CSV table of C-alpha atoms in Angstrom, one decimal:
chain,number,residue,atom,x,y,z
A,1,UNK,CA,-23.4,44.5,46.2
A,2,UNK,CA,-26.2,46.5,44.6
A,3,UNK,CA,-23.5,48.4,42.7
A,4,UNK,CA,-21.8,45.2,41.5
A,5,UNK,CA,-24.9,43.4,40.3
A,6,UNK,CA,-25.5,45.7,37.3
A,7,UNK,CA,-21.9,45.3,36.1
A,8,UNK,CA,-22.0,41.5,36.4
A,9,UNK,CA,-25.2,41.6,34.5
A,10,UNK,CA,-23.7,43.8,31.8
A,11,UNK,CA,-20.7,41.5,31.5
A,12,UNK,CA,-23.1,38.6,30.7
A,13,UNK,CA,-21.1,36.0,32.4
A,14,UNK,CA,-23.2,33.2,30.9
A,15,UNK,CA,-21.6,33.9,27.5
A,16,UNK,CA,-18.1,33.2,28.8
A,17,UNK,CA,-18.1,29.4,28.4
A,18,UNK,CA,-18.9,29.8,24.7
A,19,UNK,CA,-16.1,32.4,24.2
A,20,UNK,CA,-13.4,30.1,25.5
A,21,UNK,CA,-14.5,27.0,23.6
A,22,UNK,CA,-12.0,27.5,20.8
A,23,UNK,CA,-9.2,28.0,23.3
A,24,UNK,CA,-10.0,24.7,25.0
A,25,UNK,CA,-10.2,22.9,21.7
A,26,UNK,CA,-7.0,24.3,20.3
A,27,UNK,CA,-5.1,23.7,23.5
A,28,UNK,CA,-6.2,20.1,23.7
A,29,UNK,CA,-4.9,19.4,20.2
A,30,UNK,CA,-1.6,21.1,21.1
A,31,UNK,CA,-1.4,19.0,24.2
A,32,UNK,CA,-2.0,15.9,22.0
A,33,UNK,CA,1.0,17.0,20.0
A,34,UNK,CA,3.2,17.5,23.1
A,35,UNK,CA,3.4,21.3,23.1
A,36,UNK,CA,1.0,22.4,25.8
A,37,UNK,CA,2.1,25.2,28.1
A,38,UNK,CA,-0.1,25.9,31.2
A,39,UNK,CA,0.8,29.6,31.4
A,40,UNK,CA,0.0,30.2,27.8
A,41,UNK,CA,-3.4,28.5,28.3
A,42,UNK,CA,-4.2,30.7,31.3
A,43,UNK,CA,-3.2,33.9,29.6
A,44,UNK,CA,-5.2,32.8,26.4
A,45,UNK,CA,-8.2,32.2,28.6
A,46,UNK,CA,-8.0,35.5,30.3
A,47,UNK,CA,-7.4,37.4,27.1
A,48,UNK,CA,-10.4,35.7,25.5
A,49,UNK,CA,-12.6,36.4,28.5
A,50,UNK,CA,-11.5,40.0,28.5
A,51,UNK,CA,-12.5,40.3,24.8
A,52,UNK,CA,-15.8,38.7,25.4
A,53,UNK,CA,-16.6,41.0,28.3
A,54,UNK,CA,-15.5,44.0,26.2
A,55,UNK,CA,-17.9,42.8,23.4
A,56,UNK,CA,-20.7,42.5,25.9
A,57,UNK,CA,-20.2,45.9,27.4
A,58,UNK,CA,-19.8,47.5,24.0
A,59,UNK,CA,-23.0,45.7,22.8
A,60,UNK,CA,-24.9,47.0,25.9
A,61,UNK,CA,-23.6,50.5,25.2
A,62,UNK,CA,-24.2,50.5,21.5
A,63,UNK,CA,-27.7,49.1,21.6
A,64,UNK,CA,-28.5,51.3,24.6
A,65,UNK,CA,-27.6,54.7,23.2
A,66,UNK,CA,-29.3,53.8,19.9
A,67,UNK,CA,-32.5,52.8,21.6
A,68,UNK,CA,-32.5,49.3,20.3
A,69,UNK,CA,-32.9,47.9,23.8
A,70,UNK,CA,-36.4,48.9,24.6
A,71,UNK,CA,-39.6,47.4,26.1
A,72,UNK,CA,-40.1,45.3,22.9
A,73,UNK,CA,-36.9,43.3,23.5
A,74,UNK,CA,-37.1,39.9,25.2
A,75,UNK,CA,-34.4,38.5,27.4
A,76,UNK,CA,-32.4,39.9,30.4
A,77,UNK,CA,-32.7,43.6,30.8
A,78,UNK,CA,-29.6,45.5,29.7
A,79,UNK,CA,-27.7,47.8,32.1
A,80,UNK,CA,-28.2,51.0,30.1
A,81,UNK,CA,-31.7,50.1,29.4
A,82,UNK,CA,-32.5,49.7,33.1
A,83,UNK,CA,-30.7,52.9,34.0
A,84,UNK,CA,-28.5,51.1,36.5
A,85,UNK,CA,-25.4,52.2,34.6
A,86,UNK,CA,-25.1,55.5,32.8
A,87,UNK,CA,-23.7,55.8,29.3
A,88,UNK,CA,-20.6,57.7,30.6
A,89,UNK,CA,-19.9,55.0,33.2
A,90,UNK,CA,-20.2,52.3,30.6
A,91,UNK,CA,-18.0,54.1,28.1
A,92,UNK,CA,-15.3,54.5,30.8
A,93,UNK,CA,-15.6,50.8,31.6
A,94,UNK,CA,-15.1,50.0,27.9
A,95,UNK,CA,-12.0,52.1,27.7
A,96,UNK,CA,-10.5,50.4,30.8
A,97,UNK,CA,-11.4,47.0,29.4
A,98,UNK,CA,-9.6,47.8,26.1
A,99,UNK,CA,-6.5,48.7,28.1
A,100,UNK,CA,-6.7,45.4,30.0
A,101,UNK,CA,-7.1,43.4,26.8
A,102,UNK,CA,-4.1,45.1,25.2
A,103,UNK,CA,-1.9,44.3,28.1
A,104,UNK,CA,-3.0,40.7,28.2
A,105,UNK,CA,-2.5,40.3,24.5
A,106,UNK,CA,1.0,41.6,24.6
A,107,UNK,CA,1.8,39.3,27.6
A,108,UNK,CA,0.4,36.3,25.8
A,109,UNK,CA,2.2,37.0,22.5
A,110,UNK,CA,5.5,37.6,24.3
A,111,UNK,CA,5.2,34.5,26.4
A,112,UNK,CA,4.3,32.3,23.4
A,113,UNK,CA,6.8,33.6,20.8
A,114,UNK,CA,9.5,35.4,22.8
A,115,UNK,CA,11.4,37.8,20.5
A,116,UNK,CA,12.5,35.3,17.8
A,117,UNK,CA,9.3,34.9,15.8
A,118,UNK,CA,8.7,38.4,14.5
A,119,UNK,CA,6.2,37.3,11.8
A,120,UNK,CA,4.0,35.5,14.3
A,121,UNK,CA,4.3,38.3,16.9
A,122,UNK,CA,3.2,40.8,14.3
A,123,UNK,CA,0.4,38.6,13.1
A,124,UNK,CA,-1.0,38.0,16.6
A,125,UNK,CA,-0.7,41.7,17.5
A,126,UNK,CA,-2.7,42.5,14.4
A,127,UNK,CA,-5.3,39.8,15.2
A,128,UNK,CA,-5.5,41.2,18.8
A,129,UNK,CA,-6.2,44.7,17.4
A,130,UNK,CA,-8.8,43.4,15.0
A,131,UNK,CA,-10.5,41.5,17.8
A,132,UNK,CA,-10.8,44.6,19.9
A,133,UNK,CA,-12.0,46.6,16.9
A,134,UNK,CA,-14.6,43.9,16.1
A,135,UNK,CA,-15.8,43.8,19.7
A,136,UNK,CA,-16.4,47.5,19.7
A,137,UNK,CA,-17.9,47.9,16.2
A,138,UNK,CA,-20.6,45.3,16.5
A,139,UNK,CA,-23.1,47.8,17.8
A,140,UNK,CA,-21.0,51.0,18.5
A,141,UNK,CA,-20.4,53.8,16.1
A,142,UNK,CA,-22.2,55.3,13.2
A,143,UNK,CA,-22.1,52.2,11.0
A,144,UNK,CA,-21.9,49.1,13.3
A,145,UNK,CA,-21.6,45.9,11.3
A,146,UNK,CA,-24.1,44.2,13.6
A,147,UNK,CA,-26.7,46.5,12.1
A,148,UNK,CA,-25.8,45.5,8.6
A,149,UNK,CA,-26.2,41.7,8.8
A,150,UNK,CA,-22.5,41.1,9.1
A,151,UNK,CA,-22.4,39.8,12.7
A,152,UNK,CA,-22.5,36.1,11.6
A,153,UNK,CA,-19.3,36.4,9.5
A,154,UNK,CA,-17.4,38.0,12.4
A,155,UNK,CA,-18.6,35.5,14.9
A,156,UNK,CA,-17.6,32.6,12.6
A,157,UNK,CA,-14.1,34.1,12.0
A,158,UNK,CA,-13.3,35.1,15.6
A,159,UNK,CA,-15.1,32.5,17.7
A,160,UNK,CA,-14.3,29.6,15.3
A,161,UNK,CA,-11.2,30.1,13.1
A,162,UNK,CA,-9.2,32.6,15.1
A,163,UNK,CA,-10.0,31.2,18.5
A,164,UNK,CA,-9.3,27.5,17.6
A,165,UNK,CA,-6.5,27.8,15.1
A,166,UNK,CA,-5.0,30.8,16.8
A,167,UNK,CA,-4.7,29.1,20.2
A,168,UNK,CA,-3.2,26.0,18.5
A,169,UNK,CA,-0.5,28.2,16.8
A,170,UNK,CA,0.3,29.9,20.2
A,171,UNK,CA,1.7,26.5,21.3
A,172,UNK,CA,2.9,24.9,18.0
A,173,UNK,CA,4.2,28.0,16.2
A,174,UNK,CA,2.7,26.6,13.0
A,175,UNK,CA,-0.7,26.1,11.3
A,176,UNK,CA,-1.8,22.5,11.0
A,177,UNK,CA,-4.6,21.0,8.9
A,178,UNK,CA,-5.8,19.0,11.9
A,179,UNK,CA,-7.5,22.0,13.5
A,180,UNK,CA,-9.3,23.2,10.4
A,181,UNK,CA,-12.5,21.1,10.5
A,182,UNK,CA,-13.0,21.5,14.3
A,183,UNK,CA,-12.5,25.3,13.9
A,184,UNK,CA,-15.2,25.5,11.2
A,185,UNK,CA,-17.6,23.3,13.2
A,186,UNK,CA,-17.1,25.4,16.3
A,187,UNK,CA,-17.6,28.5,14.2
A,188,UNK,CA,-20.9,27.2,12.9
A,189,UNK,CA,-22.1,26.4,16.5
A,190,UNK,CA,-21.1,29.9,17.7
A,191,UNK,CA,-23.0,31.5,14.8
A,192,UNK,CA,-25.9,29.3,15.8
A,193,UNK,CA,-26.0,31.0,19.2
A,194,UNK,CA,-26.0,34.4,17.6
A,195,UNK,CA,-28.7,33.4,15.1
A,196,UNK,CA,-30.8,32.2,18.0
A,197,UNK,CA,-30.4,35.6,19.7
A,198,UNK,CA,-31.3,37.3,16.4
A,199,UNK,CA,-34.4,35.1,15.8
A,200,UNK,CA,-35.5,36.0,19.4
A,201,UNK,CA,-35.1,39.7,18.7
A,202,UNK,CA,-36.3,39.7,15.1
A,203,UNK,CA,-39.4,41.8,15.6
A,204,UNK,CA,-37.8,44.4,18.0
A,205,UNK,CA,-34.6,44.6,15.8
A,206,UNK,CA,-36.7,45.3,12.7
A,207,UNK,CA,-38.6,48.0,14.5
A,208,UNK,CA,-35.3,49.6,15.7
A,209,UNK,CA,-33.8,49.3,12.2
A,210,UNK,CA,-31.2,46.8,13.4
A,211,UNK,CA,-30.8,44.7,10.3
A,212,UNK,CA,-29.4,41.3,11.3
A,213,UNK,CA,-29.2,38.3,9.0
A,214,UNK,CA,-32.3,36.9,10.7
A,215,UNK,CA,-34.2,40.1,9.9
A,216,UNK,CA,-33.1,39.9,6.2
A,217,UNK,CA,-34.0,36.2,5.9
A,218,UNK,CA,-37.3,36.3,7.8
A,219,UNK,CA,-38.1,33.7,10.5
A,220,UNK,CA,-38.8,30.7,8.3
A,221,UNK,CA,-35.6,30.9,6.4
A,222,UNK,CA,-33.6,31.9,9.5
A,223,UNK,CA,-34.8,28.6,11.0
A,224,UNK,CA,-33.5,26.7,7.9
A,225,UNK,CA,-30.2,28.6,8.2
A,226,UNK,CA,-30.1,27.5,11.9
A,227,UNK,CA,-30.5,23.9,11.0
A,228,UNK,CA,-27.7,24.2,8.5
A,229,UNK,CA,-25.4,25.6,11.2
A,230,UNK,CA,-26.1,23.0,13.8
A,231,UNK,CA,-26.4,19.9,11.6
A,232,UNK,CA,-23.4,21.2,9.5
A,233,UNK,CA,-21.2,21.4,12.6
A,234,UNK,CA,-22.2,17.9,13.7
A,235,UNK,CA,-21.5,16.4,10.2
A,236,UNK,CA,-18.1,18.2,9.9
A,237,UNK,CA,-17.1,16.8,13.3
A,238,UNK,CA,-18.1,13.2,12.4
A,239,UNK,CA,-16.1,13.6,9.2
A,240,UNK,CA,-13.1,14.9,11.2
A,241,UNK,CA,-13.2,12.1,13.7
A,242,UNK,CA,-13.3,9.5,10.9
A,243,UNK,CA,-10.4,11.1,9.0
A,244,UNK,CA,-8.3,11.5,12.2
A,245,UNK,CA,-9.4,8.4,14.1
A,246,UNK,CA,-7.0,7.2,16.8
A,247,UNK,CA,-9.2,5.4,19.3
A,248,UNK,CA,-12.9,5.2,20.5
A,249,UNK,CA,-12.4,8.1,22.9
A,250,UNK,CA,-12.3,10.4,19.8
A,251,UNK,CA,-16.1,10.0,19.6
A,252,UNK,CA,-16.8,11.3,23.2
A,253,UNK,CA,-18.2,14.5,21.6
A,254,UNK,CA,-21.3,12.6,20.5
A,255,UNK,CA,-22.6,13.1,24.0
A,256,UNK,CA,-22.9,16.8,23.2
A,257,UNK,CA,-25.0,16.0,20.2
A,258,UNK,CA,-27.9,14.8,22.3
A,259,UNK,CA,-29.0,18.2,23.6
A,260,UNK,CA,-28.3,19.7,20.2
A,261,UNK,CA,-30.6,17.2,18.5
A,262,UNK,CA,-33.3,17.9,21.1
A,263,UNK,CA,-32.7,21.6,20.5
A,264,UNK,CA,-33.3,21.3,16.7
A,265,UNK,CA,-36.6,19.7,17.4
A,266,UNK,CA,-37.6,22.5,19.7
A,267,UNK,CA,-36.6,25.2,17.2
A,268,UNK,CA,-38.9,23.6,14.6
A,269,UNK,CA,-41.9,24.4,16.7
A,270,UNK,CA,-40.6,27.6,18.2
A,271,UNK,CA,-42.6,30.8,17.4
A,272,UNK,CA,-42.4,33.3,20.3
A,273,UNK,CA,-39.3,35.2,21.4
A,274,UNK,CA,-39.3,33.3,24.7
A,275,UNK,CA,-39.1,30.0,22.8
A,276,UNK,CA,-35.8,31.1,21.3
A,277,UNK,CA,-34.5,32.7,24.4
A,278,UNK,CA,-34.9,29.5,26.4
A,279,UNK,CA,-32.6,27.7,23.9
A,280,UNK,CA,-29.7,30.2,24.1
A,281,UNK,CA,-28.2,28.6,27.2
A,282,UNK,CA,-28.7,25.1,25.7
A,283,UNK,CA,-26.7,25.8,22.6
A,284,UNK,CA,-24.0,27.8,24.3
A,285,UNK,CA,-23.4,25.2,27.0
A,286,UNK,CA,-23.7,22.3,24.5
A,287,UNK,CA,-21.0,24.0,22.4
A,288,UNK,CA,-18.7,24.3,25.4
A,289,UNK,CA,-19.3,20.7,26.3
A,290,UNK,CA,-18.7,19.7,22.6
A,291,UNK,CA,-15.3,21.5,22.6
A,292,UNK,CA,-14.2,19.9,25.9
A,293,UNK,CA,-15.3,16.4,24.9
A,294,UNK,CA,-13.8,16.6,21.4
A,295,UNK,CA,-10.5,17.9,22.8
A,296,UNK,CA,-10.3,15.5,25.7
A,297,UNK,CA,-11.2,12.6,23.4
A,298,UNK,CA,-7.8,13.1,21.8
A,299,UNK,CA,-5.7,13.3,24.9
A,300,UNK,CA,-7.2,10.3,26.7
A,301,UNK,CA,-5.0,7.3,25.8
């Protein structure tokens, strides 16, 4: 058990609900349109979870070997930082995880498209490769994009657009305008989680020369950026549910807005790293709840 605990910690299981939010949302809209396939859903979930774990392990490794994770950092102690896992062990685990994700991606694409949709097969294999590359290059390598204030863009694209629209296409074999606004809103909320993390670590990141968008903006403007992300996601969703109104159940997601509104009020008075750290779980779980309620709200009739 003592050997397993560091690995479970490094995988950061608490991040997994956020990572699958787009899959849940896209799958619900596909179900509403009569094209849901349970096995595709299961494989899409496993593939996404594999990518998220890969990202977490790579992040632990990249920040660990660069010395970014040190005594100044607030939050759960990382595996390399604690010495519970060696850099070599972590690197080998990353290689194994890459192999697992590749196998899962190929299985998912084959199950969804068979052999008759060459364009979509090629597109999703490319997206799978880009997803793996993005998971690795966030903190690993000589020029990781997470150290150049580009993490927000990648999170928006992959956690919002690719996850939601991509999962919908896996069932429908076509892109539909109905998933565009929810995908953007989910992308905003996902970036909000990253921005919270970066606001928490703003001082330690600056010392370690990890230039996140929060470091570039400074705390006051990073807070304003955060309000834009959270409020923007809520407004986009309201617009969506008005444009695509079917029945009152479509507004179930408003329940998830309650903790988000409380969260915004707490961020306004937040100053210390621990203030931001305590809100990470709130936004991550609220985002997952949001995706479930928005999706379920369109399949309850």
